Short mmCIF file of C-alpha atoms in Angstrom, two decimals:
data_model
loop_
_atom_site.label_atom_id
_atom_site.label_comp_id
_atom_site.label_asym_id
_atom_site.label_seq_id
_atom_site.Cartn_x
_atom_site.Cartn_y
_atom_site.Cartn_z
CA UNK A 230 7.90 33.76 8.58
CA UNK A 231 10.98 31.62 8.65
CA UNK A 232 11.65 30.55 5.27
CA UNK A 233 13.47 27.38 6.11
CA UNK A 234 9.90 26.04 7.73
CA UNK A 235 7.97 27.22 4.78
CA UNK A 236 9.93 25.69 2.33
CA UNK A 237 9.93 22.47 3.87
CA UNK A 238 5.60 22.81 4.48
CA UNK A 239 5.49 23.45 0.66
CA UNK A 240 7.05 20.07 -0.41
CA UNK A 241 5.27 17.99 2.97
CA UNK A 242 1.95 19.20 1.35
CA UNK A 243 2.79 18.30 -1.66
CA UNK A 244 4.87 15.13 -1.07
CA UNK A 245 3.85 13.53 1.29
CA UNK A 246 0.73 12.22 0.11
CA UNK A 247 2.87 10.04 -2.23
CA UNK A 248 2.80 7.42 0.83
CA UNK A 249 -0.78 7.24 1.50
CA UNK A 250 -2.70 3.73 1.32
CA UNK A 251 -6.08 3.33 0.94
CA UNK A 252 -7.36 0.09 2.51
CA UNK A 253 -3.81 -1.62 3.81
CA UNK A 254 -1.35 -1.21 6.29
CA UNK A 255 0.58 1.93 5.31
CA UNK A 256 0.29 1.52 1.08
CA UNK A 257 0.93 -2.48 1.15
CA UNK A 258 -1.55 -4.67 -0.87
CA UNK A 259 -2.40 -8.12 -0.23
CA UNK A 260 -4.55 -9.48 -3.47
CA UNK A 261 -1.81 -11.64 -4.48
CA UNK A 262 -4.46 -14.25 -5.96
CA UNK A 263 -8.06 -15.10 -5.97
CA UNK A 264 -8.16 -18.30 -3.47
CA UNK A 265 -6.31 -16.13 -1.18
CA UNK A 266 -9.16 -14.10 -1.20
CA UNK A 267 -11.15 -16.53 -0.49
CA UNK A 268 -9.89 -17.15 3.27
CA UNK A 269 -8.88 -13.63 3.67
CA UNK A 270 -4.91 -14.81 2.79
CA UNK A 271 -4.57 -17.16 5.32
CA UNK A 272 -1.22 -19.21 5.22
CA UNK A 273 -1.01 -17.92 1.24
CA UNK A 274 2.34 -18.78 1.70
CA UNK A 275 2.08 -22.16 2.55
CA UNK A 276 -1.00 -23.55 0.97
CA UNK A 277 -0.23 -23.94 -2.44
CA UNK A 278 -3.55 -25.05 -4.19
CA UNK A 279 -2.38 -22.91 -7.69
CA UNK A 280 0.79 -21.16 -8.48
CA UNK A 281 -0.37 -18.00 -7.08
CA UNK A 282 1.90 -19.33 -3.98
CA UNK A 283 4.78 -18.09 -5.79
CA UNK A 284 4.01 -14.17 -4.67
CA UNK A 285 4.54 -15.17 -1.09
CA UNK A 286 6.72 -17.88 -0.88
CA UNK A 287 9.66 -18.91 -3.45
CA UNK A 288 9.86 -22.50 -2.43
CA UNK A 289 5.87 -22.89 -3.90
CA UNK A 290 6.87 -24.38 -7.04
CA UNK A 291 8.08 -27.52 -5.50
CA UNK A 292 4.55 -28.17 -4.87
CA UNK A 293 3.57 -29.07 -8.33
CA UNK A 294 4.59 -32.41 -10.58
CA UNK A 295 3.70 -30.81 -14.08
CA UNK A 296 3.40 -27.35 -15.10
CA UNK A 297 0.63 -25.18 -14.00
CA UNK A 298 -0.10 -21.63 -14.67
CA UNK A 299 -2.61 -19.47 -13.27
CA UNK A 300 -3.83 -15.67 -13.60
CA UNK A 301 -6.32 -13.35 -12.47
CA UNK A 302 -7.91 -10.02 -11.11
CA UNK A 303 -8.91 -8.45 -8.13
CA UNK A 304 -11.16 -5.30 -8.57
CA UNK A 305 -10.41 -3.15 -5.33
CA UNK A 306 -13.67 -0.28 -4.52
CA UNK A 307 -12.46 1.60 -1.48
CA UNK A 308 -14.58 4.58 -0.01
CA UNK A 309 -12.66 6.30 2.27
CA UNK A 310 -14.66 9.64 3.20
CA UNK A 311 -13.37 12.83 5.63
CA UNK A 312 -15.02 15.94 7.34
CA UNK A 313 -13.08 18.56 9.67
CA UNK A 314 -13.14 22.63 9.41
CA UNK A 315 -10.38 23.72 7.24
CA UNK A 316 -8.96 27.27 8.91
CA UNK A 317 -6.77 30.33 6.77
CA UNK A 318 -4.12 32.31 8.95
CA UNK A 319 -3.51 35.74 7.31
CA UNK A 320 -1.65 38.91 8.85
CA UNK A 321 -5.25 40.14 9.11
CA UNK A 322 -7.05 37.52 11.34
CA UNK A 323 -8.02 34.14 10.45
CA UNK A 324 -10.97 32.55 8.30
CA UNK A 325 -12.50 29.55 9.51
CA UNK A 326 -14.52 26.97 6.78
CA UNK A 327 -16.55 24.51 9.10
CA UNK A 328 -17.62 20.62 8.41
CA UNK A 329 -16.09 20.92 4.95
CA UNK A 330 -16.54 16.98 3.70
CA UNK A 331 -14.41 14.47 1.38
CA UNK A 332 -16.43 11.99 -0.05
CA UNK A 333 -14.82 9.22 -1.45
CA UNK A 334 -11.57 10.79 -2.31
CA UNK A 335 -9.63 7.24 -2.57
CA UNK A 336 -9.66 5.64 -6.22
CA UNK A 337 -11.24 2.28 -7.26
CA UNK A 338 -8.23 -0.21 -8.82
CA UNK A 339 -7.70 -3.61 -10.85
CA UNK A 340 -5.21 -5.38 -9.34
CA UNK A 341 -4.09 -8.05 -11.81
CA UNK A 342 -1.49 -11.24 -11.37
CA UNK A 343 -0.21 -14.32 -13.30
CA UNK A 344 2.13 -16.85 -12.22
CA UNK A 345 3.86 -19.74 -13.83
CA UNK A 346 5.02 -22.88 -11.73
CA UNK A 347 7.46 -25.33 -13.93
CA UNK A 348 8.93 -28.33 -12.47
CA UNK A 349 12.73 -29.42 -14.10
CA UNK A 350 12.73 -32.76 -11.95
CA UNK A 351 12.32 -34.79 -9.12
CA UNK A 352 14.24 -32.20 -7.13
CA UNK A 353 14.25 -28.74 -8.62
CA UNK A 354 12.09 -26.77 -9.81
CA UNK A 355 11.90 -23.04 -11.36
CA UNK A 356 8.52 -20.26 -10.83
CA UNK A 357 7.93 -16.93 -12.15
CA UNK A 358 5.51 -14.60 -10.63
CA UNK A 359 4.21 -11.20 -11.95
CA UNK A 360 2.05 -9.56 -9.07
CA UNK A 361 1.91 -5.75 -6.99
CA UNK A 362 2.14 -5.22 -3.54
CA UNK A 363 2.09 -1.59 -3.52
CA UNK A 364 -0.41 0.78 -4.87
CA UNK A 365 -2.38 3.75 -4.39
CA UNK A 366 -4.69 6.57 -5.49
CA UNK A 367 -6.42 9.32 -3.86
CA UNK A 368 -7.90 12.31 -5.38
CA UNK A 369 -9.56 15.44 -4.30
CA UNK A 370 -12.37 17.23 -5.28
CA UNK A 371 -10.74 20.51 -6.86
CA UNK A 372 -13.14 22.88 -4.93
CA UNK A 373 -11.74 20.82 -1.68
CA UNK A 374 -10.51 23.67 0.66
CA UNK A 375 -7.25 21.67 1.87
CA UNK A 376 -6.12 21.11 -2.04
CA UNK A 377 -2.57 22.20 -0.75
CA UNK A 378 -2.52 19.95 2.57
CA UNK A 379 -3.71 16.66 -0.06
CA UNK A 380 -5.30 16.96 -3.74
CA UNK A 381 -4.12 13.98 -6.31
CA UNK A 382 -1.99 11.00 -5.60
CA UNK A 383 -1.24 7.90 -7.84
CA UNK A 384 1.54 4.79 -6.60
CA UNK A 385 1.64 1.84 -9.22
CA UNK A 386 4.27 -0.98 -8.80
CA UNK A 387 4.66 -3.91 -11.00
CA UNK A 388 6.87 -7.00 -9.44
CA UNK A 389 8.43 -9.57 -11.79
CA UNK A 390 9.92 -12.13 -9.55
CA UNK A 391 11.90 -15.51 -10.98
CA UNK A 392 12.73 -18.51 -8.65
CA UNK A 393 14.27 -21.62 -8.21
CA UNK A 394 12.82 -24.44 -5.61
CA UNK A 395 14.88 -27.12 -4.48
CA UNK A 396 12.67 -30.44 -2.84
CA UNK A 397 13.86 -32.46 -0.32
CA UNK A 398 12.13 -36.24 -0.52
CA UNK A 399 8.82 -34.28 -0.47
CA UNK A 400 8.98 -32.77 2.81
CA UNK A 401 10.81 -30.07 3.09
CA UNK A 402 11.64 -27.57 0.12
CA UNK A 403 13.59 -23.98 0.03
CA UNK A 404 13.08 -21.54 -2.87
CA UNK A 405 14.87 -18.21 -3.53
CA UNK A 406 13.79 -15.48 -5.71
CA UNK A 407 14.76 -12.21 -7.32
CA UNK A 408 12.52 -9.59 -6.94
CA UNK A 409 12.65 -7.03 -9.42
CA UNK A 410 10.55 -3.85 -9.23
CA UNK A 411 9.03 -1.38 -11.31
CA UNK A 412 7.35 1.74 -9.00
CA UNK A 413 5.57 4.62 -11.16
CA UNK A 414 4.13 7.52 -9.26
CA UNK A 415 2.21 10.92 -10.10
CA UNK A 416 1.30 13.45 -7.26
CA UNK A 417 0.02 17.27 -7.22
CA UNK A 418 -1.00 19.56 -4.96
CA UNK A 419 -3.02 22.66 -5.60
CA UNK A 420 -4.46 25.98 -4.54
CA UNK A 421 -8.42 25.05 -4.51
CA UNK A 422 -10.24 26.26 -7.30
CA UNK A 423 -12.74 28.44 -5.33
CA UNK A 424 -10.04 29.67 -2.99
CA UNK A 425 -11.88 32.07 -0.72
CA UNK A 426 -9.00 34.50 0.70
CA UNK A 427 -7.98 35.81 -3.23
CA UNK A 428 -10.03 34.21 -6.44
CA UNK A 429 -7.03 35.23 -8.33
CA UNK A 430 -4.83 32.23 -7.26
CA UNK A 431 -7.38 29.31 -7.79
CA UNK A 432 -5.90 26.33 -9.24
CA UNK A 433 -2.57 27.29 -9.14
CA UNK A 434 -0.36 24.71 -8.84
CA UNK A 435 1.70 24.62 -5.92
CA UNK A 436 3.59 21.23 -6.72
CA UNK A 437 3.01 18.91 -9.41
CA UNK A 438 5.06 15.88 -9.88
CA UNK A 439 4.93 13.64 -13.22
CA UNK A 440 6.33 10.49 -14.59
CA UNK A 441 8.36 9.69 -11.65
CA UNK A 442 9.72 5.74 -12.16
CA UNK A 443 12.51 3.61 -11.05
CA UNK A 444 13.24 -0.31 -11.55
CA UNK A 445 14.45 -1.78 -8.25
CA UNK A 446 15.79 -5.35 -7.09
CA UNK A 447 15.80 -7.46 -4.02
CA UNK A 448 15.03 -10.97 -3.15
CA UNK A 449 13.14 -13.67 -1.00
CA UNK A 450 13.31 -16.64 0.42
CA UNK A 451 10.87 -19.50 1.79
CA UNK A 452 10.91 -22.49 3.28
CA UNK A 453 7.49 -25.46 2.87
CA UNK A 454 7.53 -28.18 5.54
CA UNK A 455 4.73 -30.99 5.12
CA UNK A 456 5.22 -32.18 8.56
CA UNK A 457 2.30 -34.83 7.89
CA UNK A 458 0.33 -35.66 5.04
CA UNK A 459 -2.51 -33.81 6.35
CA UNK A 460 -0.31 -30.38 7.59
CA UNK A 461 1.81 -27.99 6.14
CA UNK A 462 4.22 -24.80 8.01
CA UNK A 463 5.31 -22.44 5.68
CA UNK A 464 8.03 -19.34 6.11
CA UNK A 465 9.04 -16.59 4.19
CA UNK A 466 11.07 -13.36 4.21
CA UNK A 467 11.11 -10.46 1.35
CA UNK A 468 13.68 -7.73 1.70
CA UNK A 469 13.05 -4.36 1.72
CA UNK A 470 13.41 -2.40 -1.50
CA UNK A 471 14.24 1.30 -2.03
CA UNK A 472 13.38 2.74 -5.86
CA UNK A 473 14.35 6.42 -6.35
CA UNK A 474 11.36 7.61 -8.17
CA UNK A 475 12.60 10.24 -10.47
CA UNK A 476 10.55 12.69 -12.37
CA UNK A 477 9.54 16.06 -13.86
CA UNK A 478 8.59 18.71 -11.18
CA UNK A 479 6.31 21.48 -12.11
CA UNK A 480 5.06 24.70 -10.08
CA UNK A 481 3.25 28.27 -10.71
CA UNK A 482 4.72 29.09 -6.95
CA UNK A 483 7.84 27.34 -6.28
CA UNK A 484 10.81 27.98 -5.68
CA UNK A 485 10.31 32.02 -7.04
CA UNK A 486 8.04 32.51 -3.85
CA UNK A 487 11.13 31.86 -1.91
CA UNK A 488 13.91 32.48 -4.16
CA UNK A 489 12.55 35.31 -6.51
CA UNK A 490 15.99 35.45 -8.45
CA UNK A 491 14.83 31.46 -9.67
CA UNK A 492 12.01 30.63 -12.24
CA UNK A 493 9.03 28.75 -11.54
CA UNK A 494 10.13 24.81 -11.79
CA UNK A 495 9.70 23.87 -15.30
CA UNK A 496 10.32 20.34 -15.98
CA UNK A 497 12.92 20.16 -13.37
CA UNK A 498 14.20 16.90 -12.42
CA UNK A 499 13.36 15.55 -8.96
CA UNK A 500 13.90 12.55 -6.94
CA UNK A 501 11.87 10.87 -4.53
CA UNK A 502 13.49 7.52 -2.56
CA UNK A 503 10.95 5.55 -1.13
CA UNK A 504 11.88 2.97 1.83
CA UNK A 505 9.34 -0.10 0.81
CA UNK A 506 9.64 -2.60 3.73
CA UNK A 507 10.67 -6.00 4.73
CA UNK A 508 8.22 -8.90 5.89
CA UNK A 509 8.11 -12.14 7.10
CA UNK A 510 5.33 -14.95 6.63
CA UNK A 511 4.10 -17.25 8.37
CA UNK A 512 1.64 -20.01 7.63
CA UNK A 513 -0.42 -23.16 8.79
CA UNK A 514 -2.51 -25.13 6.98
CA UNK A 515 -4.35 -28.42 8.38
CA UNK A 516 -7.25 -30.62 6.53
CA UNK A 517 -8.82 -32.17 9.17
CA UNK A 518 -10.72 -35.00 6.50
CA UNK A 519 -12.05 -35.07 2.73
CA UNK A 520 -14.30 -32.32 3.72
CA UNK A 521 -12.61 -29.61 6.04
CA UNK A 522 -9.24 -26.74 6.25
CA UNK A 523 -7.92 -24.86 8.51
CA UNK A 524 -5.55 -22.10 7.69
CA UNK A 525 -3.32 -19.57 9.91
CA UNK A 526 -1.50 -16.84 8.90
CA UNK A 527 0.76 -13.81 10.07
CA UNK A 528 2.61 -11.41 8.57
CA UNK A 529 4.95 -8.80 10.04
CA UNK A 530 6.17 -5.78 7.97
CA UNK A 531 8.66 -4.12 9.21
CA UNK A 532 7.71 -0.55 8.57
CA UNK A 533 9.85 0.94 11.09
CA UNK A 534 12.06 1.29 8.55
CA UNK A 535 9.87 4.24 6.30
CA UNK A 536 10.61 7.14 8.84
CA UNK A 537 11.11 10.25 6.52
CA UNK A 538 10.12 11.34 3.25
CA UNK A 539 13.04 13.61 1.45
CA UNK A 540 13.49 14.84 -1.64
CA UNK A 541 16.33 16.43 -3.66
CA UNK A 542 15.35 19.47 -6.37
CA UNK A 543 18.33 20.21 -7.79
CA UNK A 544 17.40 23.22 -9.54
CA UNK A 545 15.90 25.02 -6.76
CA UNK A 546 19.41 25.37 -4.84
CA UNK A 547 20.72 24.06 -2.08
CA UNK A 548 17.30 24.23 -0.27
CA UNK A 549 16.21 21.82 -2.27
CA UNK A 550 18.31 19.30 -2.27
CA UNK A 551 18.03 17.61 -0.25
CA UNK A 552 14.96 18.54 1.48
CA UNK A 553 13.57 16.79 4.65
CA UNK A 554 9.71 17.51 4.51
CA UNK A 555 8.39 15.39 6.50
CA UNK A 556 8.87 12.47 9.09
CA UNK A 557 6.42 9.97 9.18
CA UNK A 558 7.41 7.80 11.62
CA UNK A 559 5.42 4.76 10.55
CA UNK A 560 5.37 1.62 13.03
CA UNK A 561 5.55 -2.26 12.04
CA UNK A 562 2.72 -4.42 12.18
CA UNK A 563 1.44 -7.70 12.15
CA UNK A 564 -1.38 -9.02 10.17
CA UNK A 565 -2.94 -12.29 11.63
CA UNK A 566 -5.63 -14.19 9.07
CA UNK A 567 -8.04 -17.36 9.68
CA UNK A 568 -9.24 -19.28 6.95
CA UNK A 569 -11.84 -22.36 6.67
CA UNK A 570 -12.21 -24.61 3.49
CA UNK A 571 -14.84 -27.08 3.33
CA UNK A 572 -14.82 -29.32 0.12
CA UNK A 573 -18.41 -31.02 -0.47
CA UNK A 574 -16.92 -32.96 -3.35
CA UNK A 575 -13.78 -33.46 -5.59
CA UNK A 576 -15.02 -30.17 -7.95
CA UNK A 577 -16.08 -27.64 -5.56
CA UNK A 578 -14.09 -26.15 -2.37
CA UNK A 579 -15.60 -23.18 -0.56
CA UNK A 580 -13.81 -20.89 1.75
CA UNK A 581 -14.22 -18.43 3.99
CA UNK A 582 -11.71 -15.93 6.24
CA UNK A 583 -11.09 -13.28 8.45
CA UNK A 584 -8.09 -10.99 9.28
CA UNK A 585 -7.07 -8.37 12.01
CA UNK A 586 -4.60 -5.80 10.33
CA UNK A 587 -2.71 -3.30 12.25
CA UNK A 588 -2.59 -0.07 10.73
CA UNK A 589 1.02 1.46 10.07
CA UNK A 590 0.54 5.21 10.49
CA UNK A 591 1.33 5.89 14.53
CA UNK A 592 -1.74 7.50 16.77
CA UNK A 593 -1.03 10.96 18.63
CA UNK A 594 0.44 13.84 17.74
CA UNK A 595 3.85 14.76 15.83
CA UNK A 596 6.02 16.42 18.25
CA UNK A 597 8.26 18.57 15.92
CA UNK A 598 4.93 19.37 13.34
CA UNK A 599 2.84 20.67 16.27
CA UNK A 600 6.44 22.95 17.50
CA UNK A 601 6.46 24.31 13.77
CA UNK A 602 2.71 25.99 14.28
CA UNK A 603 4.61 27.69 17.32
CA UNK A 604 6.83 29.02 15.81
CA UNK A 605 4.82 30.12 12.29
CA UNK A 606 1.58 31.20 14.38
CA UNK A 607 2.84 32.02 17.93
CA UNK A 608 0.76 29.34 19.27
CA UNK A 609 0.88 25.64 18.87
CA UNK A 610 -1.54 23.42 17.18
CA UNK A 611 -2.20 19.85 17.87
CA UNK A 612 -0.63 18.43 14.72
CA UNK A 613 -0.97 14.00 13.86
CA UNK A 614 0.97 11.65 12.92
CA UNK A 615 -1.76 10.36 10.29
CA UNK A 616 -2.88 12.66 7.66
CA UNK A 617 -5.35 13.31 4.96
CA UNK A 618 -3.33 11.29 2.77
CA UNK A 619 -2.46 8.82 5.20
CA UNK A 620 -6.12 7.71 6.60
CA UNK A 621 -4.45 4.49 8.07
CA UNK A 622 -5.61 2.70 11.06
CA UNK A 623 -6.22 -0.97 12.04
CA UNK A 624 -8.90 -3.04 9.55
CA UNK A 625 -11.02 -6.08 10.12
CA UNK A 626 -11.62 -8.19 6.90
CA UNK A 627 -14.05 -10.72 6.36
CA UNK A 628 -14.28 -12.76 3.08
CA UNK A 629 -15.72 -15.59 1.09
CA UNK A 630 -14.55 -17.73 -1.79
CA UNK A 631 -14.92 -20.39 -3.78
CA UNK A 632 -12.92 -22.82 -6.52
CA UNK A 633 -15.22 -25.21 -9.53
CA UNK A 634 -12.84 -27.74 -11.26
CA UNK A 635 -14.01 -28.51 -14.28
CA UNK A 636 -11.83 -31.10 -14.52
CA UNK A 637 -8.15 -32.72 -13.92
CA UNK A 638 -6.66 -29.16 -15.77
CA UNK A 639 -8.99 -26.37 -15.68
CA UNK A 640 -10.35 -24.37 -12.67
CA UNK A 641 -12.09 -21.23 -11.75
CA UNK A 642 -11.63 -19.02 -8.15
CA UNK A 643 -13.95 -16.60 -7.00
CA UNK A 644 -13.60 -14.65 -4.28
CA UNK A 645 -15.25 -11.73 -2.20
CA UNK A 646 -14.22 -9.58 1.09
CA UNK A 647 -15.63 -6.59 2.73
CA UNK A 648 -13.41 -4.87 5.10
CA UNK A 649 -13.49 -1.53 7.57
CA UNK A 650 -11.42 0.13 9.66
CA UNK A 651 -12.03 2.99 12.78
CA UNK A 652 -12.91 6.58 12.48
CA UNK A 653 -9.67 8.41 13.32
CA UNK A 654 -8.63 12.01 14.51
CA UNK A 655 -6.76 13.45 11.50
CA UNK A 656 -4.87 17.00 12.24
CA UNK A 657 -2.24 18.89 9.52
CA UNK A 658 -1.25 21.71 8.99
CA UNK A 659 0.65 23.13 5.97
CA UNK A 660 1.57 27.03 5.02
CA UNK A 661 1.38 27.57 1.42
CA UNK A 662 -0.44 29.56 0.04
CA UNK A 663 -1.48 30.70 3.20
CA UNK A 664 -0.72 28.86 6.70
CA UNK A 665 -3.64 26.54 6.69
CA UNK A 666 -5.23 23.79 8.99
CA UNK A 667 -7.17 21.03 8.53
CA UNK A 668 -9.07 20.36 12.31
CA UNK A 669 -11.07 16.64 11.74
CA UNK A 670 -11.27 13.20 10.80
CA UNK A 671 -12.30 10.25 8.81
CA UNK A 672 -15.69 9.56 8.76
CA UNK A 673 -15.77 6.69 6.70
CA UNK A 674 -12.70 3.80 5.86
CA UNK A 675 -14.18 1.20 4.13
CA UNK A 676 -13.94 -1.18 0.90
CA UNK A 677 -15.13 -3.86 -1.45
CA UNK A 678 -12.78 -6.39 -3.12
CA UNK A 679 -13.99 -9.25 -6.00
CA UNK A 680 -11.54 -11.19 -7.74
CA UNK A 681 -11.60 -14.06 -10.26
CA UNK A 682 -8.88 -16.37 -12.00
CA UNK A 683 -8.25 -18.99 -14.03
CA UNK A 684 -5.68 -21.85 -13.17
CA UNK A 685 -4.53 -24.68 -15.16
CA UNK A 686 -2.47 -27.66 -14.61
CA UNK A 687 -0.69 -29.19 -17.74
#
C-alpha cells in the first residue's frame, strides 16, 4: 500500500470532519438575534429595530438616539440522520455491513448574543457586538462502523466586534468594525468499539485532537441608506478570517504504524488553519402603513475560498508537516430571505419569513479521492465531494416571530423556525485501520430553532 496515500487517509478521516455544519451553508450560523428569527433574517442588516443590527452591519448604531442594549438566545435542535453499508477491504476478501444507520449524530446548541448600541452625538456613534457565526458538533455512536471515516466533532467561535458609525443628516450612515475572533475546536476519530475484523483494536484511537484555539482579527464595513421615510437599503461586507487552531494531538496508531522508529503522538502539538469566508449583505426593508413590512435579504459567502484542509504535525516528520489531507472544494452561495411584519398596535409586531439557502459542499464526485481507491484497491470507487461530516446541501427555512413592548424601554422577541434540506448521496472512503467505505446517504437533514431576548432602550 503506498504509504504516502495512507498517511494522508489517516488525518482526512480524522480531520476533516472539523469543517462539517449541521444545519447552514458549509459550518456558517445565522442566529445573530431573536427578531431576525422572526422573518427568517431578512434585511438583518438593514432593519435595525434593536441593536442586534450591529452583528451584520457596523453602521447600525447610527440608528438609535439614546443607548439601547439588547441580548438573547437561540436554542438550535438539529437531527441530521444517515444509512449506507459500510464495507472492510482486507488481503483476504472483503466484509460488507449493510443499512448500518446514524441517528441523530449532529448535537443540539445554545447560541447566545448581546449587543450594545451607544450614541456620542448628533453624528457619531460607537456599538459593540458579542455574537458566533460559526459552530458545530457532530458525534457518533461508538459502535458506529465508520468511527474512523467520522466519530466526534466540536467548532465553537466567539466574535467580539467594536464599531464606530458616522450619520450623515439622517440618511445615509457608514460604520466600520473590528472583528476579533476566538475559534475553539475538539475532534477524534476512532476504531469502532465492536470492530468486527479483530475485537482486539476496538476503541483505539486513531486521531484525537484537543484544546485546539486561536484568537483572530478582521473587520467590516456597512453602509444604511433611508432613501424615504418609509424604506431603508442596507450593505455590508465582513472579511474573511483565518485562525490557526493549535492543539494537543493524541493517537494509539499514529505515526508508529507508518514510522515504527516514532512513538505514538503524545501530546504533540498540531496546527490546523481554517479559511473562514468573506460575505456581503444585502437588505430591503419597506413599511407599507402603521400596520405592514416587507423585508429582502441576500447574502453571498464567498466559500470558494475554503478549498483544502492541511495540517502540520511536527513531531511526526516531515510527513507531517505539512500534510494535505484533503480538498474540499467548497462553492459560494447565496442565501435569499423574505420577511413580513404586521403591527396590530404600538406594543405588538408579528413576523413571519422564509429563506432559500444554497448549500456549500459541491455535488458529484471528487476526482483525485475516487483515483486514490485505484490505486489502494485496484479498482476505483465512486468517492463525493460531501461527506459524513459534511451532510450539506441546499435548506428551505420557514419561521415565525413576534416582539411585546411593555413600554417606551423594555421589550421581549420571540421567535421560531423549522427548516429542511434534501436527502443526498454521501460516498468516502478512508484506509485506516483497514481500507474502508462508507456506500449511502442522508436520510434525514432537518432542525428546530427557538430564541428569545430582551432589549432595552435607555
Amino acid at each position: 500500500m503506498n504509504k504516502t496515500l495512507l498517511r494522508r487517509a489517516a488525518l482526512a478521516a480524522a480531520i476533516s470532519s472539523a469543517s462539517s455544519g449541521a444545519m447552514a451553508a458549509g459550518f456558517f450560523l445565522n442566529e445573530t438575534s431573536t427578531s431576525g428569527l422572526g422573518r427568517a433574517f431578512a434585511a438583518e442588516n438593514t432593519i435595525g429595530d434593536n441593536a442586534a443590527i450591529l452583528a451584520r452591519n457596523p453602521a447600525g448604531s447610527a440608528l438609535f438616539k439614546s443607548i439601547s442594549i439588547s441580548g438573547g438566545v437561540t436554542y438550535v435542535n438539529p437531527e441530521i440522520d444517515a444509512a449506507g453499508d459500510v464495507t472492510y477491504f482486507t488481503p483476504l476478501g472483503t466484509a460488507t455491513f449493510e443499512n448500518q444507520k446514524a441517528s441523530d449524530y449532529a448535537s443540539s446548541a445554545w447560541v447566545p448574543n448581546a449587543y450594545l448600541a451607544l450614541p456620542i452625538d448628533d453624528c457619531w456613534s460607537f456599538g459593540l457586538a458579542m455574537f458566533t457565526n460559526y459552530g458545530l458538533e457532530t458525534d457518533f455512536d461508538s459502535d458506529w462502523l465508520a468511527t474512523s471515516i467520522a466519530d466526534k466533532t466540536e467548532l465553537l467561535t466567539v466574535n467580539i466586534a467594536p464599531s464606530v458609525a458616522y450619520d450623515f443628516n439622517d440618511q445615509f450612515s457608514v460604520g466600520l468594525a473590528v472583528n476579533f475572533l476566538y475559534a475553539d475546536a475538539k475532534l477524534k476519530t476512532k476504531i469502532p468499539s465492536n470492530f468486527p475484523l479483530d475485537p482486539s483494536l476496538s476503541n483505539r484511537t486513531i486521531l484525537d485532537y484537543d484544546e485546539a484555539d486561536d484568537w483572530d482579527v478582521s473587520w467590516s464595513i456597512g453602509a444604511l441608506w433611508n432613501i424615504t421615510d418609509r424604506t431603508r437599503f442596507g450593505i455590508s461586507y465582513h472579511a474573511e478570517l483565518d485562525p490557526e487552531l493549535e492543539g494537543d494531538v493524541n493517537s494509539d496508531i499514529l505515526p508508529t504504524a507508518l514510522i515504527p522508529t516514532l512513538p505514538p503522538f503524545s501530546d504533540a502539538r498540531g496546527d490546523v488553519t481554517l479559511d473562514l469566508p468573506d460575505t456581503v449583505e444585502l437588505g430591503l426593508y419597506h413599511r407599507f402603513n402603521d400596520h405592514w413590512g416587507l423585508a429582502l435579504g441576500a447574502v453571498w459567502t464567498d466559500w470558494d475560498d475554503f478549498q483544502r484542509l492541511e495540517a502540520f504535525i511536527p513531531a511526526g516528520g516531515a510527513p507531517f508537516d505539512p500534510l494535505l489531507f484533503r480538498e474540499e472544494n467548497f462553492e459560494s452561495g447565496w442565501r435569499y430571505s423574505i420577511g413580513g411584519e404586521y403591527y396590530p398596535c404600538e406594543e405588538v409586531t408579528w413576523r413571519i419569513g422564509y429563506a432559500y439557502d444554497e448549500g456549500a459542499a459541491r455535488d458529484g464526485l471528487n476526482p483525485d479521492a475516487v483515483a486514490e481507491t485505484q490505486q489502494t484497491l485496484g479498482f476505483a470507487l465512486p468517492v463525493t465531494w460531501r461527506s459524513l461530516s459534511i451532510p450539506d446541501t441546499d435548506r428551505n427555512w420557514v419561521t415565525f416571530g413576534g416582539t411585546y413592548k411593555f413600554d417606551n424601554h423594555l421589550s421581549i422577541d420571540g421567535g421560531f423556525a423549522y427548516l429542511w434540506g434534501d436527502d443526498e448521496t454521501i460516498q468516502e472512503f478512508t484506509r485506516v485501520p483497514v481500507p474502508t467505505y462508507f456506500n449511502g446517504k442522508t436520510t434525514n437533514i432537518e432542525a428546530w430553532l427557538a430564541g428569545v431576548s430582551l432589549n432595552y432602550t435607555f
